[in-house]
Tab-separated table of C-alpha atoms and ligand atoms in Angstrom:
chain	number	residue	atom	x	y	z
A	1	MET	CA	5.626	-11.614	16.583
A	2	ASP	CA	9.353	-11.669	18.291
A	3	LYS	CA	10.922	-11.139	14.466
A	4	THR	CA	12.477	-8.015	13.771
A	5	ILE	CA	12.278	-7.170	9.734
A	6	ALA	CA	14.436	-4.832	8.146
A	7	VAL	CA	13.796	-3.232	5.214
A	8	VAL	CA	17.159	-1.897	2.939
A	9	GLY	CA	16.277	0.978	0.814
A	10	LEU	CA	13.563	3.568	1.952
A	11	GLY	CA	12.015	4.839	-1.181
A	12	TYR	CA	8.394	4.924	-2.661
A	13	VAL	CA	8.447	0.985	-2.245
A	14	GLY	CA	10.382	0.308	0.919
A	15	LEU	CA	9.112	3.053	3.489
A	16	PRO	CA	5.322	1.995	3.091
A	17	VAL	CA	6.728	-1.760	3.462
A	18	ALA	CA	8.710	-0.831	6.369
A	19	VAL	CA	5.527	1.138	7.674
A	20	ALA	CA	3.143	-1.571	7.394
A	21	PHE	CA	5.348	-4.227	9.112
A	22	ALA	CA	5.909	-1.563	11.697
A	23	GLN	CA	2.489	-2.339	13.042
A	24	LYS	CA	3.120	-5.962	13.933
A	25	PHE	CA	7.145	-6.359	14.370
A	26	LYS	CA	9.624	-4.718	15.478
A	27	VAL	CA	11.334	-2.864	12.422
A	28	ILE	CA	14.752	-1.555	11.273
A	29	GLY	CA	14.608	1.047	7.979
A	30	PHE	CA	17.971	1.122	6.527
A	31	ASP	CA	19.060	3.476	3.879
A	32	ILE	CA	22.547	4.500	2.434
A	33	ASP	CA	20.905	8.065	1.615
A	34	GLU	CA	21.776	10.108	4.817
A	35	ASP	CA	19.413	13.074	3.910
A	36	ARG	CA	16.391	10.186	3.623
A	37	ILE	CA	17.374	9.304	6.765
A	38	LYS	CA	17.314	12.311	8.759
A	39	GLN	CA	14.392	13.562	6.996
A	40	LEU	CA	12.262	10.422	8.274
A	41	LYS	CA	13.790	10.827	11.204
A	42	GLN	CA	11.923	14.249	11.537
A	43	ASN	CA	8.961	12.679	10.046
A	44	TYR	CA	9.281	13.893	6.622
A	45	ASP	CA	8.490	11.442	3.539
A	46	GLN	CA	9.559	13.476	0.311
A	47	THR	CA	7.892	10.977	-1.709
A	48	CYS	CA	4.412	11.972	-0.362
A	49	GLU	CA	3.626	7.959	-0.042
A	50	VAL	CA	3.294	7.845	4.427
A	51	ALA	CA	2.015	11.143	5.795
A	52	GLU	CA	3.718	12.895	8.817
A	53	GLN	CA	1.141	11.139	11.377
A	54	ALA	CA	1.870	7.924	10.583
A	55	LEU	CA	5.346	8.487	10.303
A	56	LEU	CA	5.149	10.238	14.129
A	57	ASP	CA	3.274	7.085	15.444
A	58	THR	CA	5.335	4.544	13.950
A	59	THR	CA	8.222	2.517	15.654
A	60	ILE	CA	10.921	2.326	12.973
A	61	HIS	CA	14.504	2.299	14.106
A	62	PHE	CA	15.802	4.734	11.528
A	63	THR	CA	19.336	4.161	9.993
A	64	THR	CA	22.394	4.252	7.725
A	65	LYS	CA	24.577	2.109	10.295
A	66	LYS	CA	24.867	-1.751	8.493
A	67	ASP	CA	25.636	-3.425	11.967
A	68	VAL	CA	22.173	-2.424	13.115
A	69	LEU	CA	21.109	-4.780	10.617
A	70	LYS	CA	22.904	-7.702	12.095
A	71	GLN	CA	19.312	-7.728	14.649
A	72	ALA	CA	17.307	-8.654	11.991
A	73	ASP	CA	15.491	-11.701	11.773
A	74	VAL	CA	14.559	-11.002	8.064
A	75	ILE	CA	15.943	-8.664	5.895
A	76	ILE	CA	13.386	-7.155	2.982
A	77	VAL	CA	15.355	-5.513	-0.199
A	78	ALA	CA	13.604	-2.589	-2.220
A	79	VAL	CA	17.042	-0.977	-3.383
A	80	PRO	CA	16.231	0.900	-7.189
A	81	THR	CA	16.770	-1.409	-10.427
A	82	PRO	CA	17.378	1.253	-13.256
A	83	ILE	CA	18.392	0.932	-16.694
A	84	ASP	CA	21.535	2.333	-18.114
A	85	ASP	CA	21.716	4.768	-20.967
A	86	HIS	CA	21.034	1.527	-23.045
A	87	ASN	CA	18.227	0.199	-22.149
A	88	THR	CA	20.904	-2.229	-20.116
A	89	PRO	CA	19.706	-3.846	-16.483
A	90	ASP	CA	21.969	-1.521	-14.019
A	91	LEU	CA	22.017	-3.608	-11.175
A	92	THR	CA	24.352	-1.527	-9.173
A	93	PRO	CA	22.541	-0.971	-6.599
A	94	LEU	CA	21.631	-4.556	-6.249
A	95	ILE	CA	24.984	-5.666	-5.885
A	96	HIS	CA	26.319	-2.868	-3.284
A	97	ALA	CA	22.992	-3.826	-1.495
A	98	SER	CA	23.945	-8.007	-1.489
A	99	LYS	CA	27.348	-6.961	-0.889
A	100	MET	CA	26.574	-5.059	2.176
A	101	ILE	CA	23.866	-7.620	3.750
A	102	GLY	CA	26.280	-10.162	3.286
A	103	GLU	CA	28.789	-8.580	5.145
A	104	ILE	CA	26.666	-8.356	8.456
A	105	LEU	CA	24.463	-11.856	7.288
A	106	GLN	CA	23.989	-14.084	10.390
A	107	PRO	CA	23.294	-17.752	10.409
A	108	GLY	CA	19.348	-18.291	10.205
A	109	MET	CA	18.395	-14.811	8.427
A	110	ILE	CA	15.753	-14.862	5.487
A	111	ILE	CA	16.625	-12.211	2.823
A	112	VAL	CA	13.951	-11.428	1.101
A	113	TYR	CA	14.734	-9.188	-2.414
A	114	GLU	CA	11.742	-7.254	-3.325
A	115	SER	CA	13.603	-4.989	-6.290
A	116	THR	CA	12.182	-5.641	-9.994
A	117	VAL	CA	14.403	-8.157	-11.970
A	118	TYR	CA	14.921	-10.300	-15.069
A	119	PRO	CA	13.942	-13.741	-14.079
A	120	GLY	CA	17.129	-15.415	-12.459
A	121	ALA	CA	19.041	-12.510	-11.248
A	122	THR	CA	18.094	-13.030	-7.680
A	123	GLU	CA	20.018	-16.880	-7.886
A	124	GLU	CA	22.260	-15.941	-10.688
A	125	VAL	CA	23.386	-12.053	-8.996
A	126	CYS	CA	22.354	-11.733	-5.906
A	127	ILE	CA	22.503	-15.457	-3.747
A	128	PRO	CA	26.250	-15.736	-5.153
A	129	ILE	CA	27.780	-12.079	-3.329
A	130	LEU	CA	25.696	-13.177	-0.194
A	131	GLU	CA	27.433	-16.440	0.065
A	132	GLN	CA	31.093	-14.935	-1.382
A	133	GLN	CA	30.041	-11.966	0.952
A	134	SER	CA	29.203	-13.987	4.282
A	135	ASN	CA	31.074	-17.423	4.141
A	136	LEU	CA	28.238	-18.997	4.896
A	137	LYS	CA	25.934	-21.334	2.703
A	138	TYR	CA	22.807	-20.642	1.174
A	139	ASN	CA	19.763	-22.870	1.693
A	140	GLU	CA	21.671	-24.253	4.733
A	141	SER	CA	22.730	-21.324	6.988
A	142	PHE	CA	20.701	-18.763	5.441
A	143	TYR	CA	17.630	-18.524	3.056
A	144	VAL	CA	16.148	-16.413	0.192
A	145	GLY	CA	13.172	-15.259	-0.913
A	146	TYR	CA	11.717	-13.144	-3.598
A	147	SER	CA	8.232	-10.817	-3.422
A	148	PRO	CA	7.794	-8.875	-5.915
A	149	GLU	CA	6.437	-5.417	-5.133
A	150	ARG	CA	2.659	-3.701	-6.923
A	151	ILE	CA	2.649	-1.035	-4.618
A	152	ASN	CA	1.030	2.190	-6.870
A	153	PRO	CA	2.594	5.573	-5.959
A	154	GLY	CA	-0.099	8.168	-5.988
A	155	ASP	CA	-2.698	5.602	-5.514
A	156	LYS	CA	-4.212	5.712	-2.324
A	157	GLN	CA	-6.683	2.752	-3.156
A	158	HIS	CA	-4.062	-0.052	-4.290
A	159	THR	CA	-2.048	0.018	-1.199
A	160	PHE	CA	1.012	-2.341	0.292
A	161	ASP	CA	-1.695	-3.617	2.477
A	162	THR	CA	-4.587	-4.323	0.156
A	163	VAL	CA	-3.220	-5.474	-2.977
A	164	LYS	CA	-2.146	-9.384	-3.145
A	165	LYS	CA	1.256	-9.887	-2.377
A	166	VAL	CA	3.171	-12.993	-4.471
A	167	VAL	CA	5.688	-14.164	-2.503
A	168	SER	CA	8.380	-17.329	-3.419
A	169	SER	CA	11.405	-19.160	-1.930
A	170	ASN	CA	12.945	-22.070	-3.866
A	171	ASN	CA	12.617	-23.539	-0.278
A	172	PRO	CA	9.386	-24.913	0.156
A	173	ASP	CA	9.302	-24.016	3.802
A	174	ILE	CA	11.022	-20.287	3.650
A	175	GLY	CA	8.018	-19.907	1.146
A	176	LYS	CA	5.429	-20.620	3.712
A	177	GLU	CA	7.177	-19.286	6.527
A	178	LEU	CA	7.159	-15.870	4.295
A	179	ALA	CA	3.346	-16.018	3.023
A	180	GLN	CA	2.857	-15.977	6.841
A	181	LEU	CA	4.770	-13.301	7.538
A	182	TYR	CA	3.643	-10.849	5.027
A	183	GLU	CA	0.265	-12.086	6.070
A	184	GLN	CA	0.454	-10.929	8.731
A	185	VAL	CA	0.310	-7.250	7.158
A	186	VAL	CA	-1.216	-7.577	3.648
A	187	THR	CA	-5.196	-7.663	4.228
A	188	ALA	CA	-5.581	-8.987	0.430
A	189	GLY	CA	-3.728	-12.179	0.864
A	190	VAL	CA	-0.547	-13.744	-0.180
A	191	TYR	CA	-0.072	-16.101	-3.232
A	192	VAL	CA	2.800	-18.626	-3.255
A	193	ALA	CA	4.420	-18.833	-6.058
A	194	PRO	CA	6.634	-22.181	-6.499
A	195	ALA	CA	9.870	-20.895	-7.172
A	196	ILE	CA	11.578	-17.271	-7.137
A	197	LYS	CA	12.355	-17.699	-11.196
A	198	VAL	CA	8.481	-17.237	-11.392
A	199	ALA	CA	8.191	-14.901	-9.343
A	200	GLU	CA	10.749	-12.696	-10.852
A	201	ALA	CA	9.068	-13.089	-14.365
A	202	ALA	CA	5.927	-12.473	-12.615
A	203	LYS	CA	6.157	-9.394	-11.907
A	204	VAL	CA	8.017	-7.893	-15.166
A	205	ILE	CA	5.541	-9.764	-17.045
A	206	GLU	CA	2.661	-7.089	-15.325
A	207	ASN	CA	3.921	-4.274	-16.254
A	208	THR	CA	5.206	-5.394	-19.971
A	209	GLN	CA	1.728	-6.257	-20.680
A	210	ARG	CA	0.461	-2.628	-19.166
A	211	ASP	CA	3.812	-1.246	-21.834
A	212	ILE	CA	2.442	-3.593	-24.893
A	213	ASN	CA	-1.328	-2.630	-24.241
A	214	ILE	CA	-0.388	1.217	-23.993
A	215	ALA	CA	1.686	1.002	-27.365
A	216	LEU	CA	-1.243	-0.940	-29.405
A	217	ILE	CA	-3.190	2.439	-28.472
A	218	ASN	CA	-0.962	5.164	-28.805
A	219	GLU	CA	-0.482	3.411	-32.288
A	220	LEU	CA	-4.116	3.642	-32.599
A	221	ALA	CA	-4.061	7.203	-31.550
A	222	VAL	CA	-1.071	7.895	-34.623
A	223	ILE	CA	-3.727	5.979	-36.682
A	224	CYS	CA	-6.890	7.523	-35.927
A	225	LYS	CA	-5.034	11.439	-35.809
A	226	GLU	CA	-3.879	10.708	-39.770
A	227	MET	CA	-7.740	9.709	-40.601
A	228	HIS	CA	-9.212	12.707	-38.380
A	229	ILE	CA	-11.005	10.112	-35.944
A	230	ASP	CA	-11.309	11.290	-32.169
A	231	THR	CA	-9.430	8.828	-30.509
A	232	VAL	CA	-11.160	9.226	-27.453
A	233	GLU	CA	-14.613	8.563	-28.860
A	234	VAL	CA	-13.333	5.518	-30.340
A	235	LEU	CA	-12.431	3.926	-27.197
A	236	LYS	CA	-15.916	5.160	-25.263
A	237	ALA	CA	-17.274	3.381	-28.336
A	238	ALA	CA	-14.784	0.127	-28.065
A	239	LYS	CA	-15.013	-0.232	-24.266
A	240	THR	CA	-18.605	-1.142	-24.405
A	241	LYS	CA	-17.339	-4.519	-25.326
A	242	TRP	CA	-16.780	-6.707	-21.978
A	243	ASN	CA	-13.729	-8.005	-22.799
A	244	PHE	CA	-12.522	-4.871	-24.344
A	245	LEU	CA	-9.586	-3.682	-22.516
A	246	PRO	CA	-9.569	-0.043	-20.793
A	247	PHE	CA	-6.145	1.033	-21.820
A	248	SER	CA	-5.364	4.910	-22.722
A	249	PRO	CA	-2.974	6.478	-25.406
A	250	GLY	CA	-0.246	8.704	-23.186
A	251	LEU	CA	3.605	9.246	-22.494
A	252	VAL	CA	4.767	6.296	-20.283
A	253	GLY	CA	7.290	7.089	-17.947
A	254	GLY	CA	9.162	6.263	-14.698
A	255	HIS	CA	11.093	3.753	-13.613
A	256	CYS	CA	8.729	0.460	-14.003
A	257	ILE	CA	6.712	0.336	-16.928
A	258	GLY	CA	9.093	2.052	-19.235
A	259	VAL	CA	11.840	0.048	-17.176
A	260	ASP	CA	11.231	-3.834	-16.862
A	261	PRO	CA	10.122	-4.199	-20.220
A	262	TYR	CA	14.024	-3.930	-21.186
A	263	TYR	CA	14.815	-6.802	-18.001
A	264	LEU	CA	12.775	-9.083	-19.784
A	265	THR	CA	14.138	-8.269	-23.329
A	266	TYR	CA	17.646	-8.351	-21.804
A	267	LYS	CA	17.520	-11.660	-20.354
A	268	ALA	CA	15.494	-13.172	-23.477
A	269	GLN	CA	18.869	-11.606	-25.829
A	270	THR	CA	21.369	-13.643	-23.667
A	271	ILE	CA	19.584	-16.708	-24.294
A	272	GLY	CA	19.266	-16.018	-27.743
A	273	TYR	CA	16.107	-14.721	-28.366
A	274	TYR	CA	15.081	-11.791	-30.284
A	275	PRO	CA	11.698	-10.485	-28.388
A	276	GLU	CA	9.676	-8.398	-31.251
A	277	VAL	CA	6.598	-7.378	-30.154
A	278	ILE	CA	8.053	-6.155	-26.315
A	279	LEU	CA	10.359	-3.793	-28.370
A	280	ALA	CA	8.213	-3.062	-30.651
A	281	GLY	CA	5.878	-1.549	-27.750
A	282	ARG	CA	9.136	0.208	-25.980
A	283	ARG	CA	9.903	2.092	-29.477
A	284	ILE	CA	6.330	3.028	-29.731
A	285	ASN	CA	6.118	4.358	-26.346
A	286	SER	CA	9.525	5.837	-26.058
A	287	ASN	CA	8.721	8.156	-29.363
A	288	MET	CA	5.276	9.394	-28.248
A	289	ALA	CA	6.862	12.463	-26.766
A	290	LYS	CA	8.825	13.434	-30.271
A	291	TYR	CA	5.227	12.928	-32.039
A	292	ILE	CA	3.132	15.426	-29.533
A	293	VAL	CA	5.471	17.902	-30.322
A	294	ALA	CA	6.009	17.431	-34.088
A	295	GLN	CA	1.862	17.272	-34.292
A	296	LEU	CA	1.776	20.988	-32.058
A	297	VAL	CA	4.412	22.310	-34.220
A	298	LYS	CA	2.206	21.284	-37.698
A	299	LEU	CA	-0.564	22.358	-36.033
A	300	MET	CA	0.857	25.800	-35.010
A	301	ILE	CA	1.636	26.174	-38.367
A	302	GLN	CA	-2.007	25.330	-39.710
A	303	ARG	CA	-3.177	28.033	-37.625
A	304	ASN	CA	-0.630	30.915	-38.098
A	305	ILE	CA	1.404	31.088	-34.471
A	306	PRO	CA	4.796	31.510	-35.566
A	307	VAL	CA	6.664	28.787	-34.297
A	308	HIS	CA	9.755	31.048	-32.746
A	309	GLY	CA	9.345	31.902	-29.747
A	310	ALA	CA	5.760	31.049	-29.348
A	311	THR	CA	4.978	30.691	-25.218
A	312	VAL	CA	3.896	27.356	-23.710
A	313	ASN	CA	2.549	26.877	-20.435
A	314	ILE	CA	3.216	23.115	-19.200
A	315	PHE	CA	1.095	21.355	-16.877
A	316	GLY	CA	2.793	18.535	-15.161
A	317	ILE	CA	6.023	17.495	-15.256
A	318	THR	CA	6.186	14.134	-13.226
A	319	PHE	CA	5.940	10.603	-14.757
A	320	LYS	CA	2.519	10.029	-13.264
A	321	GLU	CA	-0.729	11.457	-11.983
A	322	ASN	CA	-0.486	12.656	-8.332
A	323	CYS	CA	3.234	11.560	-7.469
A	324	PRO	CA	6.014	13.436	-7.045
A	325	ASP	CA	7.700	10.881	-8.889
A	326	LEU	CA	10.206	12.626	-12.094
A	327	ARG	CA	12.192	9.595	-12.935
A	328	ASN	CA	12.256	9.216	-16.506
A	329	SER	CA	9.231	11.169	-17.226
A	330	GLN	CA	9.023	12.125	-20.694
A	331	VAL	CA	7.235	15.184	-20.283
A	332	PHE	CA	11.228	16.201	-20.112
A	333	THR	CA	11.785	15.138	-23.785
A	334	ILE	CA	8.580	17.530	-24.725
A	335	ILE	CA	10.373	20.618	-23.186
A	336	LYS	CA	13.739	19.716	-24.493
A	337	GLU	CA	11.651	19.448	-28.048
A	338	LEU	CA	10.364	22.639	-27.695
A	339	LYS	CA	13.039	24.887	-26.459
A	340	ALA	CA	14.911	23.328	-29.481
A	341	TYR	CA	12.165	25.633	-31.525
A	342	ASN	CA	13.464	28.513	-29.478
A	343	MET	CA	9.349	28.578	-27.789
A	344	THR	CA	9.487	30.112	-24.120
A	345	LEU	CA	8.473	28.040	-21.795
A	346	GLN	CA	6.170	28.571	-18.193
A	347	ILE	CA	6.581	25.157	-16.107
A	348	HIS	CA	3.973	24.251	-13.247
A	349	ASP	CA	3.401	21.345	-11.234
A	350	PRO	CA	2.125	21.439	-7.679
A	351	VAL	CA	2.936	17.979	-7.019
A	352	ALA	CA	6.036	17.456	-8.010
A	353	ASP	CA	9.314	19.190	-5.583
A	354	LYS	CA	10.442	22.144	-6.439
A	355	THR	CA	14.089	21.862	-5.083
A	356	LEU	CA	14.244	18.824	-6.720
A	357	ALA	CA	12.783	19.932	-10.539
A	358	LEU	CA	15.415	22.347	-10.363
A	359	SER	CA	18.465	20.384	-8.964
A	360	LEU	CA	17.721	17.272	-10.980
A	361	CYS	CA	16.051	18.817	-14.219
A	362	ASP	CA	17.324	22.346	-14.634
A	363	ILE	CA	13.307	23.447	-14.531
A	364	GLU	CA	12.096	26.144	-12.945
A	365	LEU	CA	8.427	25.503	-11.545
A	366	LEU	CA	6.137	28.533	-11.638
A	367	THR	CA	2.765	29.251	-9.403
A	368	GLU	CA	-0.169	29.635	-11.511
A	369	THR	CA	-0.280	33.544	-10.087
A	370	VAL	CA	2.999	34.455	-12.183
A	371	MET	CA	2.083	32.768	-15.220
A	372	THR	CA	0.569	34.214	-18.279
A	373	PRO	CA	-1.967	33.344	-21.060
A	374	ALA	CA	-0.015	31.429	-23.816
A	375	ASP	CA	-0.279	30.033	-27.479
A	376	ILE	CA	-0.171	26.947	-25.706
A	377	ALA	CA	-1.093	24.882	-23.106
A	378	ILE	CA	0.289	21.367	-22.892
A	379	PHE	CA	-1.597	19.483	-19.735
A	380	ALA	CA	0.698	16.568	-19.340
A	381	VAL	CA	-0.448	14.889	-16.371
A	382	GLY	CA	-3.891	14.104	-15.294
A	383	HIS	CA	-3.172	15.292	-11.219
A	384	ASP	CA	-6.587	15.690	-9.527
A	385	ILE	CA	-6.137	19.651	-8.988
A	386	TYR	CA	-5.996	20.182	-12.569
A	387	ILE	CA	-9.377	17.821	-13.045
A	388	ASP	CA	-10.610	19.716	-10.062
A	389	ASN	CA	-10.240	23.562	-11.552
A	390	LYS	CA	-10.158	22.879	-14.980
A	391	ALA	CA	-11.672	26.320	-15.810
A	392	ASN	CA	-9.224	28.060	-13.942
A	393	TYR	CA	-5.985	26.635	-15.692
A	394	LEU	CA	-7.538	27.244	-18.913
A	395	GLU	CA	-7.188	30.815	-18.299
A	396	LEU	CA	-3.603	30.801	-18.933
A	397	VAL	CA	-4.129	29.739	-22.760
A	398	LYS	CA	-4.926	32.631	-25.065
A	399	PRO	CA	-8.558	33.172	-26.867
A	400	THR	CA	-6.609	31.706	-30.188
A	401	GLY	CA	-4.530	29.016	-28.312
A	402	ILE	CA	-4.429	25.547	-28.373
A	403	VAL	CA	-4.933	23.008	-25.657
A	404	CYS	CA	-2.862	19.932	-25.744
A	405	ASP	CA	-4.734	17.726	-23.436
A	406	ILE	CA	-2.241	14.667	-23.304
A	407	LYS	CA	-4.474	12.989	-20.665
A	408	SER	CA	-7.678	13.793	-22.375
A	409	ILE	CA	-9.101	15.517	-19.075
A	410	PHE	CA	-10.944	18.189	-21.118
A	411	ASP	CA	-14.218	17.961	-23.109
A	412	VAL	CA	-14.354	19.789	-26.403
A	413	LYS	CA	-17.117	22.040	-24.494
A	414	ASP	CA	-14.662	23.288	-22.081
A	415	ILE	CA	-12.965	24.818	-24.625
A	416	LEU	CA	-13.317	28.143	-26.498
A	417	LYS	CA	-14.664	28.371	-29.912
A	418	THR	CA	-12.334	30.275	-30.803
A	419	GLN	CA	-9.384	27.921	-29.166
A	420	TYR	CA	-8.058	24.449	-30.463
A	421	LEU	CA	-8.060	21.043	-28.665
A	422	TRP	CA	-5.594	18.863	-29.763
A	423	ARG	CA	-5.956	15.350	-27.593
A	424	LEU	CA	-3.911	12.002	-28.543
B	1	NAD	N1	8.151	2.839	-7.137
B	1	NAD	C1	7.134	2.016	-7.585
B	1	NAD	O1	6.134	2.147	-8.490
B	1	NAD	C2	7.715	0.465	-7.825
B	1	NAD	C3	6.555	-0.079	-8.194
B	1	NAD	C4	6.612	-1.854	-7.628
B	1	NAD	C5	8.334	-1.966	-7.986
B	1	NAD	N2	9.203	-1.743	-8.049
B	1	NAD	C6	10.458	-1.580	-7.777
B	1	NAD	O2	11.155	-2.145	-6.126
B	1	NAD	C7	12.188	-1.036	-5.915
B	1	NAD	C8	12.390	0.449	-5.788
B	1	NAD	O3	11.983	0.994	-6.309
B	1	NAD	P1	11.639	2.941	-5.402
B	1	NAD	O4	10.671	3.049	-6.810
B	1	NAD	O5	11.226	2.677	-4.423
B	1	NAD	O6	12.850	3.397	-5.619
B	1	NAD	P2	13.857	4.705	-5.003
B	1	NAD	O7	14.765	5.583	-6.007
B	1	NAD	O8	12.404	5.309	-4.724
B	1	NAD	O9	14.132	4.517	-3.809
B	1	NAD	C9	15.270	3.309	-3.562
B	1	NAD	C10	16.048	3.785	-1.927
B	1	NAD	O10	16.886	2.724	-2.365
B	1	NAD	C11	18.060	3.034	-1.700
B	1	NAD	N3	19.101	2.522	-2.029
B	1	NAD	C12	20.064	2.890	-3.010
B	1	NAD	N4	21.160	1.983	-2.672
B	1	NAD	C13	21.321	1.046	-1.920
B	1	NAD	C14	22.057	0.404	-1.247
B	1	NAD	N5	23.089	-0.041	-1.683
B	1	NAD	N6	21.545	0.231	-0.027
B	1	NAD	C15	20.743	0.661	0.761
B	1	NAD	N7	19.720	1.881	-0.385
B	1	NAD	C16	20.002	1.815	-1.256
B	1	NAD	C17	17.947	4.658	-2.404
B	1	NAD	O11	19.044	5.809	-1.436
B	1	NAD	C18	16.568	4.961	-2.216
B	1	NAD	O12	15.877	5.881	-0.876
B	1	NAD	C19	12.497	-1.335	-8.089
B	1	NAD	O13	13.297	-2.535	-8.244
B	1	NAD	C20	11.362	-0.601	-8.454
B	1	NAD	O14	11.217	-1.518	-9.992
B	1	NAD	C21	8.814	0.398	-7.645
């Protein structure tokens, strides 16, 4: 095919999308972050989503120069859509990207937004900016589509090409054209949603559904804890029913599951509906880090471990397993709470980027070789390296210490009889 595809925003989503399209098309990879572009040109991806060899092999033209984008037939936008301190959507990167694209927009171009947004954002926010900046008319001189992204960083099974892709446009011909385009690179196939708003809403409900289901199981875990029932055993038993959904309790961080529901609740409130269930789920999940620390402190007092000056080893700081992403990691809340009790922490995470952890989060990551056994070991993230080397890491807990197993990676038999296994 002779089409040129540009991808704007080369992060966890944009880079794999660009690499996939580059196997069939001429691709321009644009980012405003000069360091990121420099690293990619040197075949290094700090998100660990694309291997060095794949970057060596790719023909992507990486650039920070917006004028290069004028050569594109289709521009895919994958910039971040975070929330602010008040849990309100922060559309700044999306607005900036739309302004920039509007400045270089050429007649006939198709702009496809992949960033997660609330239903209506593409039509209410992005398209008017594109029209204003370009002086071109939407659906006459340029076209817009929306294709929510389902990439799951750290997961080598559910990747860009192996998961069905939803595409949409309010112009049926463009919808068809986009379907044909994505079908070239998504082997799992494409589903054409009938309108942009439908595809936007489908994406936020996918993540909101997960958030609420995890909140339900977190609430169950809190109830079980009060009743001295082991939640892990309860879930094992319940999962034997054919239609029981296999969710587990835990921390919900990151920039998707803990963020996207707020996009939906924000929009709902602007149209006069106050969401009950979604916000209740968010509250439960947001409180889990503090709940865990409160439970640990209670347990320490019961087991005669002095709280002030206690030593704690933390294993895992990323927001999910096998992925270096630190955004909105709830482990930071755990660290902050433990420090407020004057505990001494040693923090370990071989998956996280050491330099970023220090510069962004002021966390010095240690290797296990310099760590000493602590009163408490908190296994916060289920990285494969912890699961595969359980016994080695358990040596970093004192014989009378507490193992706090947030991801339920241990079995009671893994722990010494003199130790205590606490899990959600
Ligand atoms: N990471 C995921 O797991 C995931 C999964 C599905 C959907 N999403 C959604 O995809 C979107 C992108 O997420 P991400 O995780 O890839 O973010 P990211 O932070 O990893 O990457 C975003 C990239 O965009 C660049 N950028 C920011 N502003 C820009 C601009 N104005 N112009 C050009 N580049 C700009 C940044 O420098 C960065 O490299 C978000 O809306 C997110 O919600 C993410």
